[in-house]
PDB file of C-alpha atoms in Angstrom:
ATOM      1  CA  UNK A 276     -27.335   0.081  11.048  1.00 49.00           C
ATOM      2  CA  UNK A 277     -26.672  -0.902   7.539  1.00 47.00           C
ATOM      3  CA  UNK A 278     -27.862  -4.623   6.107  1.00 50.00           C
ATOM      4  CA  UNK A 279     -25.030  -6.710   4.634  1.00 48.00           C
ATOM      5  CA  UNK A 280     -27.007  -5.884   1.186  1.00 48.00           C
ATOM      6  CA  UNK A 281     -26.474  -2.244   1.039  1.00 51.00           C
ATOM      7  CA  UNK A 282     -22.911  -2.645   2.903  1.00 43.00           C
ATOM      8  CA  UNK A 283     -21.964  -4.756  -0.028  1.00 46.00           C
ATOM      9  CA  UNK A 284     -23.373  -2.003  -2.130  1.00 50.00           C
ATOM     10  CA  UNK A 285     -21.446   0.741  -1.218  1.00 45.00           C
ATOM     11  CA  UNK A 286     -18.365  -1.514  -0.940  1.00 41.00           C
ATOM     12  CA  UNK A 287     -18.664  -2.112  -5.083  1.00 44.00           C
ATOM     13  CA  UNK A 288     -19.745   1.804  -5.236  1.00 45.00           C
ATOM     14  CA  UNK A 289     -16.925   2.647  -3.731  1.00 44.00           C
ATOM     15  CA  UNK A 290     -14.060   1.214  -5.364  1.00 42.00           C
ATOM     16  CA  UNK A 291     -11.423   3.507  -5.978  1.00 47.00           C
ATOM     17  CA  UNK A 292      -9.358   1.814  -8.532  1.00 55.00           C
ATOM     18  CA  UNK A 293     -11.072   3.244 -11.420  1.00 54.00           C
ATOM     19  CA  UNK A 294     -10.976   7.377 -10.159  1.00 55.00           C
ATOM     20  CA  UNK A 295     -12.909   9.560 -11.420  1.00 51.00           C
ATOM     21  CA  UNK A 296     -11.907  12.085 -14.273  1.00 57.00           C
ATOM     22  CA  UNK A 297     -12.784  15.385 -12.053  1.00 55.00           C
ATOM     23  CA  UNK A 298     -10.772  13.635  -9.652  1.00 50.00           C
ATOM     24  CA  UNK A 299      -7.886  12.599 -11.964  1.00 54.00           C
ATOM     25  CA  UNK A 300      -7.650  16.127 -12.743  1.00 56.00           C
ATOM     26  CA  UNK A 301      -7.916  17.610  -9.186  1.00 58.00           C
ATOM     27  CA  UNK A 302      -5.219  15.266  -8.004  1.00 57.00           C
ATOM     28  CA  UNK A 303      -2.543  16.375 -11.227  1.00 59.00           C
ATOM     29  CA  UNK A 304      -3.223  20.324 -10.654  1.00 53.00           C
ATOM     30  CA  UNK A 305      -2.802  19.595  -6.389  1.00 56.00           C
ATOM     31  CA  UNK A 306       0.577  17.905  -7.039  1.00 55.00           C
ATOM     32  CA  UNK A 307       2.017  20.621  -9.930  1.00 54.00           C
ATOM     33  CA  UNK A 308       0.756  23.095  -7.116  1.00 52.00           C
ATOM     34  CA  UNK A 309       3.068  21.024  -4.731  1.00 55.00           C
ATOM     35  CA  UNK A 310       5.801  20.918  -7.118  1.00 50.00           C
ATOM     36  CA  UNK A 311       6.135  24.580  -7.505  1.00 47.00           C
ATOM     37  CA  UNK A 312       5.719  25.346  -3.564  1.00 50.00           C
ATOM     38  CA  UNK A 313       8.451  22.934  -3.195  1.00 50.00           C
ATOM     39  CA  UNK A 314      10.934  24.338  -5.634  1.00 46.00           C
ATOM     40  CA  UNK A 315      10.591  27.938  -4.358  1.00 43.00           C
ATOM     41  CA  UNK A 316      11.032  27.001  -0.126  1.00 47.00           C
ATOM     42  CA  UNK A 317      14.651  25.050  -1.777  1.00 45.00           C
ATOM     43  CA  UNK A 318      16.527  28.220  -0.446  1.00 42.00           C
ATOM     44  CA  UNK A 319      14.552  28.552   2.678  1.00 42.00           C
ATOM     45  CA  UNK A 320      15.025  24.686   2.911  1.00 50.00           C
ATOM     46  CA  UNK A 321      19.166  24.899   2.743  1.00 46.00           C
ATOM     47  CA  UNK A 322      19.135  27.175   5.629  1.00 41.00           C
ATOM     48  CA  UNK A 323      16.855  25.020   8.039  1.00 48.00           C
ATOM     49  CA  UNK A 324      18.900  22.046   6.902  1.00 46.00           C
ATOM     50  CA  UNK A 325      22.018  23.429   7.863  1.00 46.00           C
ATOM     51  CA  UNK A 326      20.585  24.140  11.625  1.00 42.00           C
ATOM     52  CA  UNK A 327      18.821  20.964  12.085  1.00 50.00           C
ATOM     53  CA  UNK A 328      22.650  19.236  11.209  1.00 46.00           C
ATOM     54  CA  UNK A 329      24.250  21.415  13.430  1.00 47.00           C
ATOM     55  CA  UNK A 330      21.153  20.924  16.735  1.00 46.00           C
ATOM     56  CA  UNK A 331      21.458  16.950  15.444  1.00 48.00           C
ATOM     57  CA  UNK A 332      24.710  16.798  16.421  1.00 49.00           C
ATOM     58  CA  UNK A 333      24.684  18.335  19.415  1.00 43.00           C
ATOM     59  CA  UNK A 334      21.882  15.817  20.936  1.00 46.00           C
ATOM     60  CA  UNK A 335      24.322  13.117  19.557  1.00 44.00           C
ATOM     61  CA  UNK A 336      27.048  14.125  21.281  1.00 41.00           C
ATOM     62  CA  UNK A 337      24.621  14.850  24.650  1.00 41.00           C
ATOM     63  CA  UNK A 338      22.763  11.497  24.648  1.00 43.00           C
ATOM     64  CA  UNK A 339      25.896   8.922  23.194  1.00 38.00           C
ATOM     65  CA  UNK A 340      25.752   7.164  26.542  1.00 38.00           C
ATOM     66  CA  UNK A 341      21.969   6.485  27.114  1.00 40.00           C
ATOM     67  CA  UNK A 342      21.103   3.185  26.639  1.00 39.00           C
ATOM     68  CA  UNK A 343      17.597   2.246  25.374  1.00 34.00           C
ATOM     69  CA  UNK A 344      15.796  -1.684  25.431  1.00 32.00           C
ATOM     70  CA  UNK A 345      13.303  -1.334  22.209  1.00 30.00           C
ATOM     71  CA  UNK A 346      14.064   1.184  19.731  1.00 30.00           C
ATOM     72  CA  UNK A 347      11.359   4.096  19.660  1.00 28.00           C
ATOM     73  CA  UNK A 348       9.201   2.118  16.514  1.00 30.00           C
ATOM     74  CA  UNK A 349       8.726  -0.873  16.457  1.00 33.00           C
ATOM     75  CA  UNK A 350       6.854  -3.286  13.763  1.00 35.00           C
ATOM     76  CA  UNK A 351       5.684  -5.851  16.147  1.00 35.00           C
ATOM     77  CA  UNK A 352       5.735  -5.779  20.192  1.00 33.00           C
ATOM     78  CA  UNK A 353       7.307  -9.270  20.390  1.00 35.00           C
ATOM     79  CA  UNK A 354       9.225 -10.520  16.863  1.00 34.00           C
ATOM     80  CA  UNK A 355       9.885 -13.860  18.850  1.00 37.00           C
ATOM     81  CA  UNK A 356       6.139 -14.919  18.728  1.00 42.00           C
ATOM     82  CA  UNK A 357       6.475 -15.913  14.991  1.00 42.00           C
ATOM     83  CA  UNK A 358       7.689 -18.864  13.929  1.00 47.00           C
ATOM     84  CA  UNK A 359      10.793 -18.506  11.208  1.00 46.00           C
ATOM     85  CA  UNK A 360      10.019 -19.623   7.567  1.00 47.00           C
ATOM     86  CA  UNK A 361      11.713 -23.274   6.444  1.00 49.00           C
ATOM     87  CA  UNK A 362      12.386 -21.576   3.106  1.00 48.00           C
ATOM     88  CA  UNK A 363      16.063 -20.596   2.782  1.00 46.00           C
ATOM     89  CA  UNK A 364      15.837 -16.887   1.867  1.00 55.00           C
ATOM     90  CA  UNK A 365      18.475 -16.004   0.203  1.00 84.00           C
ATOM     91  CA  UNK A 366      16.670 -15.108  -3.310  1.00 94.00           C
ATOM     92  CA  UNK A 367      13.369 -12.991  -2.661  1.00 97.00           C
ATOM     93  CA  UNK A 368      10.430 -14.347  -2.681  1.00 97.00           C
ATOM     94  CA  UNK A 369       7.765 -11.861  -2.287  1.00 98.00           C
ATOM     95  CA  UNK A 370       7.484  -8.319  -4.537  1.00 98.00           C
ATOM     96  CA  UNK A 371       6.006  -5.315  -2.862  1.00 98.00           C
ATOM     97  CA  UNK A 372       4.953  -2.177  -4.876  1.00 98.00           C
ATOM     98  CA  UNK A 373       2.613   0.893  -4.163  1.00 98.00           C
ATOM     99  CA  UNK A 374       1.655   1.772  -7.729  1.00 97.00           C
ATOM    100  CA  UNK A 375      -0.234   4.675  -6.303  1.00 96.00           C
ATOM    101  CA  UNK A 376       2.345   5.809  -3.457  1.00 97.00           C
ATOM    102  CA  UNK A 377       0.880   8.964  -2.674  1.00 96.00           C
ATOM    103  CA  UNK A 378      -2.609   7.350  -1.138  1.00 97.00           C
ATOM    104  CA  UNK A 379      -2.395   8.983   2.070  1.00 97.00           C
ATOM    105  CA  UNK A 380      -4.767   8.693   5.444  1.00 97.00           C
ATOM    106  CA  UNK A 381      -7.384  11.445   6.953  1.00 96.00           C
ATOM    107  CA  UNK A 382      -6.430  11.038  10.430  1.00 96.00           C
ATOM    108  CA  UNK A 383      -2.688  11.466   9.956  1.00 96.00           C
ATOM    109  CA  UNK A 384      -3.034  14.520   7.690  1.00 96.00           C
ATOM    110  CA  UNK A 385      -5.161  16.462  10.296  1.00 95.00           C
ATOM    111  CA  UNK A 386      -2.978  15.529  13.308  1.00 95.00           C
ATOM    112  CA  UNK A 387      -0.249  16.742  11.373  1.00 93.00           C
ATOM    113  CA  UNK A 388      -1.780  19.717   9.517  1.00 94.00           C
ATOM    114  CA  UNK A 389      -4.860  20.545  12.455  1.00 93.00           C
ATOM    115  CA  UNK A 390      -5.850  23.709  10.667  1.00 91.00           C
ATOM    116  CA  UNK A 391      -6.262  22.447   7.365  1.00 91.00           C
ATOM    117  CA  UNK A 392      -9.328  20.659   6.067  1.00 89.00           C
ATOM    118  CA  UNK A 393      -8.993  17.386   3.774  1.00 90.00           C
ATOM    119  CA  UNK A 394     -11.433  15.630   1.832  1.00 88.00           C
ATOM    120  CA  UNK A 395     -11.037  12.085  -0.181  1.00 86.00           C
ATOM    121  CA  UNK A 396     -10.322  13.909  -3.325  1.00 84.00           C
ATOM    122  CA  UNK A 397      -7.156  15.492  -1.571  1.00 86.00           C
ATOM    123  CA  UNK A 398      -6.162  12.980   0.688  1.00 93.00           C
ATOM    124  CA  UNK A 399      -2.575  12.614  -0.757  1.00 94.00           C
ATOM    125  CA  UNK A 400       1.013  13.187   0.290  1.00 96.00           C
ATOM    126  CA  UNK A 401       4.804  13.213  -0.453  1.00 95.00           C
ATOM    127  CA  UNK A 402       5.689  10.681   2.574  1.00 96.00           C
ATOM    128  CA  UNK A 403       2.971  10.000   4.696  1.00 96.00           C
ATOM    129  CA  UNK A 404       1.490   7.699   2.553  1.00 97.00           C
ATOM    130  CA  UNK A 405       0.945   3.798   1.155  1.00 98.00           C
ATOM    131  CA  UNK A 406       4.879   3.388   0.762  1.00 98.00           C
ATOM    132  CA  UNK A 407       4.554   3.658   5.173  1.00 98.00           C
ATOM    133  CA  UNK A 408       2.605   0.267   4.742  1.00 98.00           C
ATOM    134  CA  UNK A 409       4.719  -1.367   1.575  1.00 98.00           C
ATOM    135  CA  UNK A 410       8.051  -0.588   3.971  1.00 98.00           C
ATOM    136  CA  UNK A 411       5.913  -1.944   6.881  1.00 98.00           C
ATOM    137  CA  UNK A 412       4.897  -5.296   4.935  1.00 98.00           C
ATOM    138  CA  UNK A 413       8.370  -5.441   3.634  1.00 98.00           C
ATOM    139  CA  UNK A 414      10.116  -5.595   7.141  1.00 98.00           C
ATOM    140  CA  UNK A 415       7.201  -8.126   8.701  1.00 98.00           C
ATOM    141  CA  UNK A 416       8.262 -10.880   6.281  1.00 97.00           C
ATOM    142  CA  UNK A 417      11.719 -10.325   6.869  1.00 97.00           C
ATOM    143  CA  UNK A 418      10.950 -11.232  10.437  1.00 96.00           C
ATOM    144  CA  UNK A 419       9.807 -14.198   8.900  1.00 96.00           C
ATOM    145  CA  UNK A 420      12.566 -15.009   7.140  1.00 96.00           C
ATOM    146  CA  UNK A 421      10.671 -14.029   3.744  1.00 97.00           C
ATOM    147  CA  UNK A 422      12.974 -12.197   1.650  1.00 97.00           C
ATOM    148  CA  UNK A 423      11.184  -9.625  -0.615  1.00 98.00           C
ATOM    149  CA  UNK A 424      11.843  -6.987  -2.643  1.00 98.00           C
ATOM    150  CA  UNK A 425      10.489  -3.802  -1.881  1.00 98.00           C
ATOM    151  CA  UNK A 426       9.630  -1.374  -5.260  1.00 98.00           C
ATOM    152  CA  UNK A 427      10.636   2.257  -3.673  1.00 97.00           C
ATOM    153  CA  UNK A 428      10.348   4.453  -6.787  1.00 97.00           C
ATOM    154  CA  UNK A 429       8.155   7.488  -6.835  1.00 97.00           C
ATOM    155  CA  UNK A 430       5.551   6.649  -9.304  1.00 97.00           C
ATOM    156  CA  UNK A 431       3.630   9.892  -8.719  1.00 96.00           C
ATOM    157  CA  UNK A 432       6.872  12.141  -8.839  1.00 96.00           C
ATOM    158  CA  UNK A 433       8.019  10.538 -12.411  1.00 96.00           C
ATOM    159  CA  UNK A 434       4.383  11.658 -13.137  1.00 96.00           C
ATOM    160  CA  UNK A 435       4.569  15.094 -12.658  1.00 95.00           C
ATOM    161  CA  UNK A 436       8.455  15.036 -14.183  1.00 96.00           C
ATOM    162  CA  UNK A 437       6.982  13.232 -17.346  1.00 95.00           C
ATOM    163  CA  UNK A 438       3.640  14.987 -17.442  1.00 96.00           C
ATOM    164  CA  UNK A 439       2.047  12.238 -17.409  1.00 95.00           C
ATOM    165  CA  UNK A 440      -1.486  11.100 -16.504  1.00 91.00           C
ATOM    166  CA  UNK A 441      -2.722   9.615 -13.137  1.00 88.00           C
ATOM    167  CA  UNK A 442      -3.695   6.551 -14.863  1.00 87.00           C
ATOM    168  CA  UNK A 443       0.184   6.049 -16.838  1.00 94.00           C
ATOM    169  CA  UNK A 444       0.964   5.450 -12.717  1.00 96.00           C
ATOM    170  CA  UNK A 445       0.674   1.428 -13.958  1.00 95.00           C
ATOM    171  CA  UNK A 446       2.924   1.624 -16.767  1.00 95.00           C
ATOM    172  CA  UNK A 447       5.554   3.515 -14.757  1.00 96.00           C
ATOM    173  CA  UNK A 448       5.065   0.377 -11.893  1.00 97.00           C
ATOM    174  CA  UNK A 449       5.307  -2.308 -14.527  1.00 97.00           C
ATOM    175  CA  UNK A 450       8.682  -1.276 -15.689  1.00 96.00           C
ATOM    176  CA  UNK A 451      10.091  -2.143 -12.293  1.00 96.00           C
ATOM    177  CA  UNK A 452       8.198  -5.154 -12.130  1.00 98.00           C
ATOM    178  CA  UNK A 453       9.538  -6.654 -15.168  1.00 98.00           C
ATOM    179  CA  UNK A 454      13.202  -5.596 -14.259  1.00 97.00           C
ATOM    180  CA  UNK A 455      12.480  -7.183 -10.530  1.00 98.00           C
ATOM    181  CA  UNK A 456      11.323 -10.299 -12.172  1.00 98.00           C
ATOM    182  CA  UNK A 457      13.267 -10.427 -15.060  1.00 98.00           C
ATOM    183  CA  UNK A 458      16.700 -10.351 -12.195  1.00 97.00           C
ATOM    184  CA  UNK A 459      14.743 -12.299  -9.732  1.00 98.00           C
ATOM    185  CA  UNK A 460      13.123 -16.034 -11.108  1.00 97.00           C
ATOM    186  CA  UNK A 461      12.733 -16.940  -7.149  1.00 97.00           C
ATOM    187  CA  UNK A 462       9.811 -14.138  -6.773  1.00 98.00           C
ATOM    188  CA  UNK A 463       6.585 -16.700  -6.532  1.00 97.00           C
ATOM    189  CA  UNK A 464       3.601 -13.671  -5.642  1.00 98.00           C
ATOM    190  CA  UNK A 465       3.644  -9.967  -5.883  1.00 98.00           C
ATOM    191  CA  UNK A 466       1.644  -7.414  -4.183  1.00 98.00           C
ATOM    192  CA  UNK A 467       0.549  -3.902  -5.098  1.00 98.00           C
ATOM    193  CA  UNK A 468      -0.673  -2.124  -2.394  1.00 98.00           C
ATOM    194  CA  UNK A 469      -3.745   0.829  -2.510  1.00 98.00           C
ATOM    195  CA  UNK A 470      -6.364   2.078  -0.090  1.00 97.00           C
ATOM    196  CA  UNK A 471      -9.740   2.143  -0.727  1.00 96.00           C
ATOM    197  CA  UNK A 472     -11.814   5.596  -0.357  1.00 93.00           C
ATOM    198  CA  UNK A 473     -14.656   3.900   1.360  1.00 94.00           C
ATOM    199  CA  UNK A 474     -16.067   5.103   4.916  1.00 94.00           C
ATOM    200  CA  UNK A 475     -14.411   3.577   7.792  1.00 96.00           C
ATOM    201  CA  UNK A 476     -17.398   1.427   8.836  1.00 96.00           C
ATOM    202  CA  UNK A 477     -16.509  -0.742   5.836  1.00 97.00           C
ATOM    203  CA  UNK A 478     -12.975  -0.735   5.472  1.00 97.00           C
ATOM    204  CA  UNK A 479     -12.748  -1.556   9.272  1.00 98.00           C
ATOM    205  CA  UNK A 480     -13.315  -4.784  11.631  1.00 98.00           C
ATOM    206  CA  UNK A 481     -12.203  -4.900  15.545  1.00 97.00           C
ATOM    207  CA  UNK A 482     -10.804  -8.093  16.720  1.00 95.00           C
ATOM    208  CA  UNK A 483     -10.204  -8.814  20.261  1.00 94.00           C
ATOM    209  CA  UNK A 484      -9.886  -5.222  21.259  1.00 95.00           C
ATOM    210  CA  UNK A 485      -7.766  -3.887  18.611  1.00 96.00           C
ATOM    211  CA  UNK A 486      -8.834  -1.989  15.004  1.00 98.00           C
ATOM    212  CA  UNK A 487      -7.516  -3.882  11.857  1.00 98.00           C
ATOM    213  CA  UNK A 488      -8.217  -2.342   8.347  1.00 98.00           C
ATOM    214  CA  UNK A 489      -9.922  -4.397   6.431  1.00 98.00           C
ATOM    215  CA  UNK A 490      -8.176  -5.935   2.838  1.00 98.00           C
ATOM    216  CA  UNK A 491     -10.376  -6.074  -0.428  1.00 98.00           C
ATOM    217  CA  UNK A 492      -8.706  -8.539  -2.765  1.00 98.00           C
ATOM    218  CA  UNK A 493      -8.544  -6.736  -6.934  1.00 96.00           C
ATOM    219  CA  UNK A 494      -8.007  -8.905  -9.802  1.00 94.00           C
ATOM    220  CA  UNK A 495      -8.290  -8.196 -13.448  1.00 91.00           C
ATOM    221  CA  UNK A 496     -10.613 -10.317 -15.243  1.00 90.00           C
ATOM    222  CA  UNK A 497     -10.451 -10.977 -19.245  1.00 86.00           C
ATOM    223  CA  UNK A 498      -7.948 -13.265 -21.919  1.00 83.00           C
ATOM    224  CA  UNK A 499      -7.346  -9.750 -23.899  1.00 77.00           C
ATOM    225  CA  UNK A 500      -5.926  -8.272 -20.440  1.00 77.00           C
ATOM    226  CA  UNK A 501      -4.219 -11.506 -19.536  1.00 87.00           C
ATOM    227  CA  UNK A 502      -4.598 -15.048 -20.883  1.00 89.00           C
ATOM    228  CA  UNK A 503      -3.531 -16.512 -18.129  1.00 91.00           C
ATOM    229  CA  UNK A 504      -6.086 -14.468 -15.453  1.00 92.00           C
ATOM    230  CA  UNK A 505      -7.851 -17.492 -13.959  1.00 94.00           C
ATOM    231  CA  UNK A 506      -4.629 -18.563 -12.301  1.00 95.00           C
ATOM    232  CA  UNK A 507      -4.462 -14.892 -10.442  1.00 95.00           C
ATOM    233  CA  UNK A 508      -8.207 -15.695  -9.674  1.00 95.00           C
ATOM    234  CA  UNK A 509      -7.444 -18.855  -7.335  1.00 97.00           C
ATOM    235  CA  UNK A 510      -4.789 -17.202  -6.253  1.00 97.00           C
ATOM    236  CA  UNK A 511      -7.027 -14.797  -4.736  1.00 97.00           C
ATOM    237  CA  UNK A 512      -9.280 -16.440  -3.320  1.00 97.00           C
ATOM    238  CA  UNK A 513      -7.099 -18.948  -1.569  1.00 97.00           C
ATOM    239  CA  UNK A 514      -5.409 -15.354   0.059  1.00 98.00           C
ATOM    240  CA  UNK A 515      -8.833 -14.455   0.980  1.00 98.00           C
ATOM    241  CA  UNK A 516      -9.769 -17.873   2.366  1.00 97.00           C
ATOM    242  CA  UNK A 517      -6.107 -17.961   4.366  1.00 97.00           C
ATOM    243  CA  UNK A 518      -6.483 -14.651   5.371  1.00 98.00           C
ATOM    244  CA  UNK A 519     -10.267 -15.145   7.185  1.00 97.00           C
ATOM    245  CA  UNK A 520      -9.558 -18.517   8.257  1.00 97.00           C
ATOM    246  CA  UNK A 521      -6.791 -16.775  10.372  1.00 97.00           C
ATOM    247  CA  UNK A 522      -8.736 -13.368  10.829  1.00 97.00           C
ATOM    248  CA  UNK A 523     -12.261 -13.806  10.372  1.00 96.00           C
ATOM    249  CA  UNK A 524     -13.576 -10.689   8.728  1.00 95.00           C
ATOM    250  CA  UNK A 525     -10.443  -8.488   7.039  1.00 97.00           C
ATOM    251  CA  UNK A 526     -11.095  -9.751   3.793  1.00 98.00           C
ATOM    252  CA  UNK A 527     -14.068  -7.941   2.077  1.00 97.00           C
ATOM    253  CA  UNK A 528     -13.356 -10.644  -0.159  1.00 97.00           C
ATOM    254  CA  UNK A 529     -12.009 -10.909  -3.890  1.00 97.00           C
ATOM    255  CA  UNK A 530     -13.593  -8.671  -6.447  1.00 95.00           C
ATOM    256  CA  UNK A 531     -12.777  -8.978 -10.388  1.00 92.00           C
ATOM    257  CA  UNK A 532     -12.657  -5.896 -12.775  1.00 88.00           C
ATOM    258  CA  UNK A 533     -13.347  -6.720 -16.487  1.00 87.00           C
ATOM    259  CA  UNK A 534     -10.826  -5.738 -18.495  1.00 81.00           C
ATOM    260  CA  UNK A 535     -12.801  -4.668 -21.802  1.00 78.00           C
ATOM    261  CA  UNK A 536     -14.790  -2.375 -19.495  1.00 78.00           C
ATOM    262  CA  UNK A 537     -11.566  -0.738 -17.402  1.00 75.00           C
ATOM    263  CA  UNK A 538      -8.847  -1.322 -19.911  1.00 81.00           C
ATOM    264  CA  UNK A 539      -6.427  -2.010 -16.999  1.00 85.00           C
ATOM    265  CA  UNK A 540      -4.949  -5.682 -15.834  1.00 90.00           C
ATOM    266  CA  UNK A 541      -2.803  -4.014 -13.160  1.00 94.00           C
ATOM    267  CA  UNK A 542       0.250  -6.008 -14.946  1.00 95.00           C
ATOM    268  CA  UNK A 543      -0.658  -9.243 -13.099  1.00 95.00           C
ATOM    269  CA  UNK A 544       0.182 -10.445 -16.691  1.00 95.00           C
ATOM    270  CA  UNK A 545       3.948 -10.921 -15.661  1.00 96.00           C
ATOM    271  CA  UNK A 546       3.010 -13.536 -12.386  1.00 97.00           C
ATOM    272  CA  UNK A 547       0.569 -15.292 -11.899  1.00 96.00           C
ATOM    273  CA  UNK A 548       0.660 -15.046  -8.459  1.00 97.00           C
ATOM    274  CA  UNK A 549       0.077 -11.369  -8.214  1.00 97.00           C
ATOM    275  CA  UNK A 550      -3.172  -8.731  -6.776  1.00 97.00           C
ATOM    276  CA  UNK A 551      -3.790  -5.836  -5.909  1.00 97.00           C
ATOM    277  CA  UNK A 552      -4.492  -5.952  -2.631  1.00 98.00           C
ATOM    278  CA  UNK A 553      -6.531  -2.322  -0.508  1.00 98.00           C
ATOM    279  CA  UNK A 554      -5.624  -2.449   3.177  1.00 98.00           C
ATOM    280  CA  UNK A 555      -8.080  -0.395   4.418  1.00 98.00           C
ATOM    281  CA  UNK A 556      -9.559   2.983   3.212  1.00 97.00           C
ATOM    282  CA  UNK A 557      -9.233   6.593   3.942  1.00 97.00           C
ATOM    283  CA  UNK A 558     -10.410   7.176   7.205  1.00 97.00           C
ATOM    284  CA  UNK A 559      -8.448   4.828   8.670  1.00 98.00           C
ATOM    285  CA  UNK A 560      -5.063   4.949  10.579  1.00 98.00           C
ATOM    286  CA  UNK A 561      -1.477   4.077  10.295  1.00 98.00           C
ATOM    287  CA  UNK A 562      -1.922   1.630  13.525  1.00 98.00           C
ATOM    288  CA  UNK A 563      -4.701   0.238  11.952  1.00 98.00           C
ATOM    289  CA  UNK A 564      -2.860  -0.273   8.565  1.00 98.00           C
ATOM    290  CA  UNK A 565       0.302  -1.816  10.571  1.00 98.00           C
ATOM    291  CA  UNK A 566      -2.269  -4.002  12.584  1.00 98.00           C
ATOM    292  CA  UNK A 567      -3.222  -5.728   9.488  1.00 98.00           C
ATOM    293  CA  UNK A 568      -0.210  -5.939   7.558  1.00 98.00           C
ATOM    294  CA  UNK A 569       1.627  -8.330  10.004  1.00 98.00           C
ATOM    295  CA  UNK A 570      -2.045 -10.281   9.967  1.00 98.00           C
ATOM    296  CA  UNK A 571      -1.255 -10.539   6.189  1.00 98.00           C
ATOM    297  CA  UNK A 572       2.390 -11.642   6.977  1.00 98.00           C
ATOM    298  CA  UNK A 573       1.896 -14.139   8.609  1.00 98.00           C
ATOM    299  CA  UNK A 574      -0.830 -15.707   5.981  1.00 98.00           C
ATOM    300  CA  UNK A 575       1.557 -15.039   3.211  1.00 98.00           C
ATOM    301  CA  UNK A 576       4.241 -16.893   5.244  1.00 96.00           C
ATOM    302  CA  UNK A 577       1.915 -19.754   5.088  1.00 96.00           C
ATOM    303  CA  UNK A 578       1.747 -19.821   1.111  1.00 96.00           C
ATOM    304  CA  UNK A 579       5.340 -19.540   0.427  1.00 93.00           C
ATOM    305  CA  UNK A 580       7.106 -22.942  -0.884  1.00 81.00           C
TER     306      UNK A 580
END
């Protein structure tokens, strides 16, 4: 059993915002590798189109009359527990974004691919992914009657279109932001949403039965990055005091990155009001993501005004 000293050390040796070059350079040759499987199975991909469409329709036709309660999915098992928002939601109020969308999950990839082998370094794909928990985020505060807006561009495709770095992921994500805010005034906090590469035992707490990934809190820290980064600061830290005041132990906490060391204020220049925020880490799962994002809703549906 680990002391809360060396768990907080491999918590800051494990941060995953800065990635490694090796790693930088693994991740661009995996996803031109991708690219090229993906163009040559297009022909094989028109055919098994054309059948699913044609079987699809079929088990329309056969099952128009059964009648189902809940739909199959659902974000939360009773959406009349939560109390609406007072805020009249017309104009959004909230910005989502997964500036890294292809941050994907261990467990998920080997259910799906069982004969494959995955390590951190590859632990990417086109769909299952961080834009799963952005969508997921996006719907729980519309529950709430928090209108958002929910940034659905492929960062990581432009990428590879553009030949572009891993790291130009930020300046592709801060060209919708701008746009988002420039159309929107009424947005008061933006999120950008990673996962961490630490083990499980850190990025995960158990509350009352059930697994919630834990959230680490990112802010840029620096007047060349951002002149205005103390005000993102509090911010943080009052979403890390909501959030464990609610949920005692998801928030690692709030952890700063200089930005004359990393070079990178993760464009919480353009609101004040904005984080990165990791919800969990590799290891852990899609329930466990879910479990914590509509913990997170319904703290952020105490901060709205």
């Amino acid at each position: 059993m680990r002391t809360d000293k060396e768990l907080m050390e491999l918590i800051k040796s494990s941060y995953s915002l800065e990635p490694r070059e090796d790693f930088i350079q693994e991740t661009e040759k995996k996803l031109r590798l991708k690219a090229r499987r993906t163009r040559s199975k297009k022909a094989v991909g028109f055919l098994t189109v054309a059948v699913s469409v044609f079987i699809l329709g079929f088990l329309a036709i056969t099952s128009f009359n059964q009648q189902t309660k809940e739909p199959a999915i659902q974000l939360s098992t009773n959406t009349n527990q939560y109390q609406p928002s007072t805020i009249l939601t017309d104009d959004p109020l909230v910005y989502i974004s997964q500036t890294h969308n292809y941050e994907s999950f261990l467990p998920e990839l080997t259910a799906i691919y069982p004969e494959e082998t995955f390590s951190v370094n590859d632990s990417i794909h086109e769909t299952i992914n961080m834009t799963l928990v952005g969508q997921r985020l996006s719907n729980a505060l519309k529950q709430r009657n928090i209108n958002n807006i929910l940034d659905t561009n492929d960062n990581t495709k432009e990428l590879q279109e553009k030949e572009l770095s891993y790291q130009d992921a930020y300046k592709i994500a801060r060209i919708n932001m701008q746009d988002a805010l420039t159309k929107n005034p009424s947005i008061q906090m933006a999120f950008d949403l990673h996962r961490d590469s630490a083990s499980r035992e850190v990025t995960t707490v158990e509350m009352d039965g059930k697994a919630y990934a834990k959230i680490t809190i990112v802010v840029s820290e620096g007047e060349a990055g951002n002149p205005d980064y103390e005000k993102n600061q509090e911010f943080a830290r009052q979403l890390h005091k909501k959030i464990n005041e609610k949920y005692p132990r998801i928030s690692r906490g709030v952890f700063s990155k200089n930005y004359d060391t990393h070079k990178n204020h993760y464009n919480q220049d353009l609101l004040n009001q904005s984080a990165v925020i990791e919800i969990g880490g590799v290891e852990n799962t899609l329930e466990e993501e879910y479990n914590t994002v509509e913990a997170l809703a319904n703290v952020i549906q105490t901060l709205v005004k």
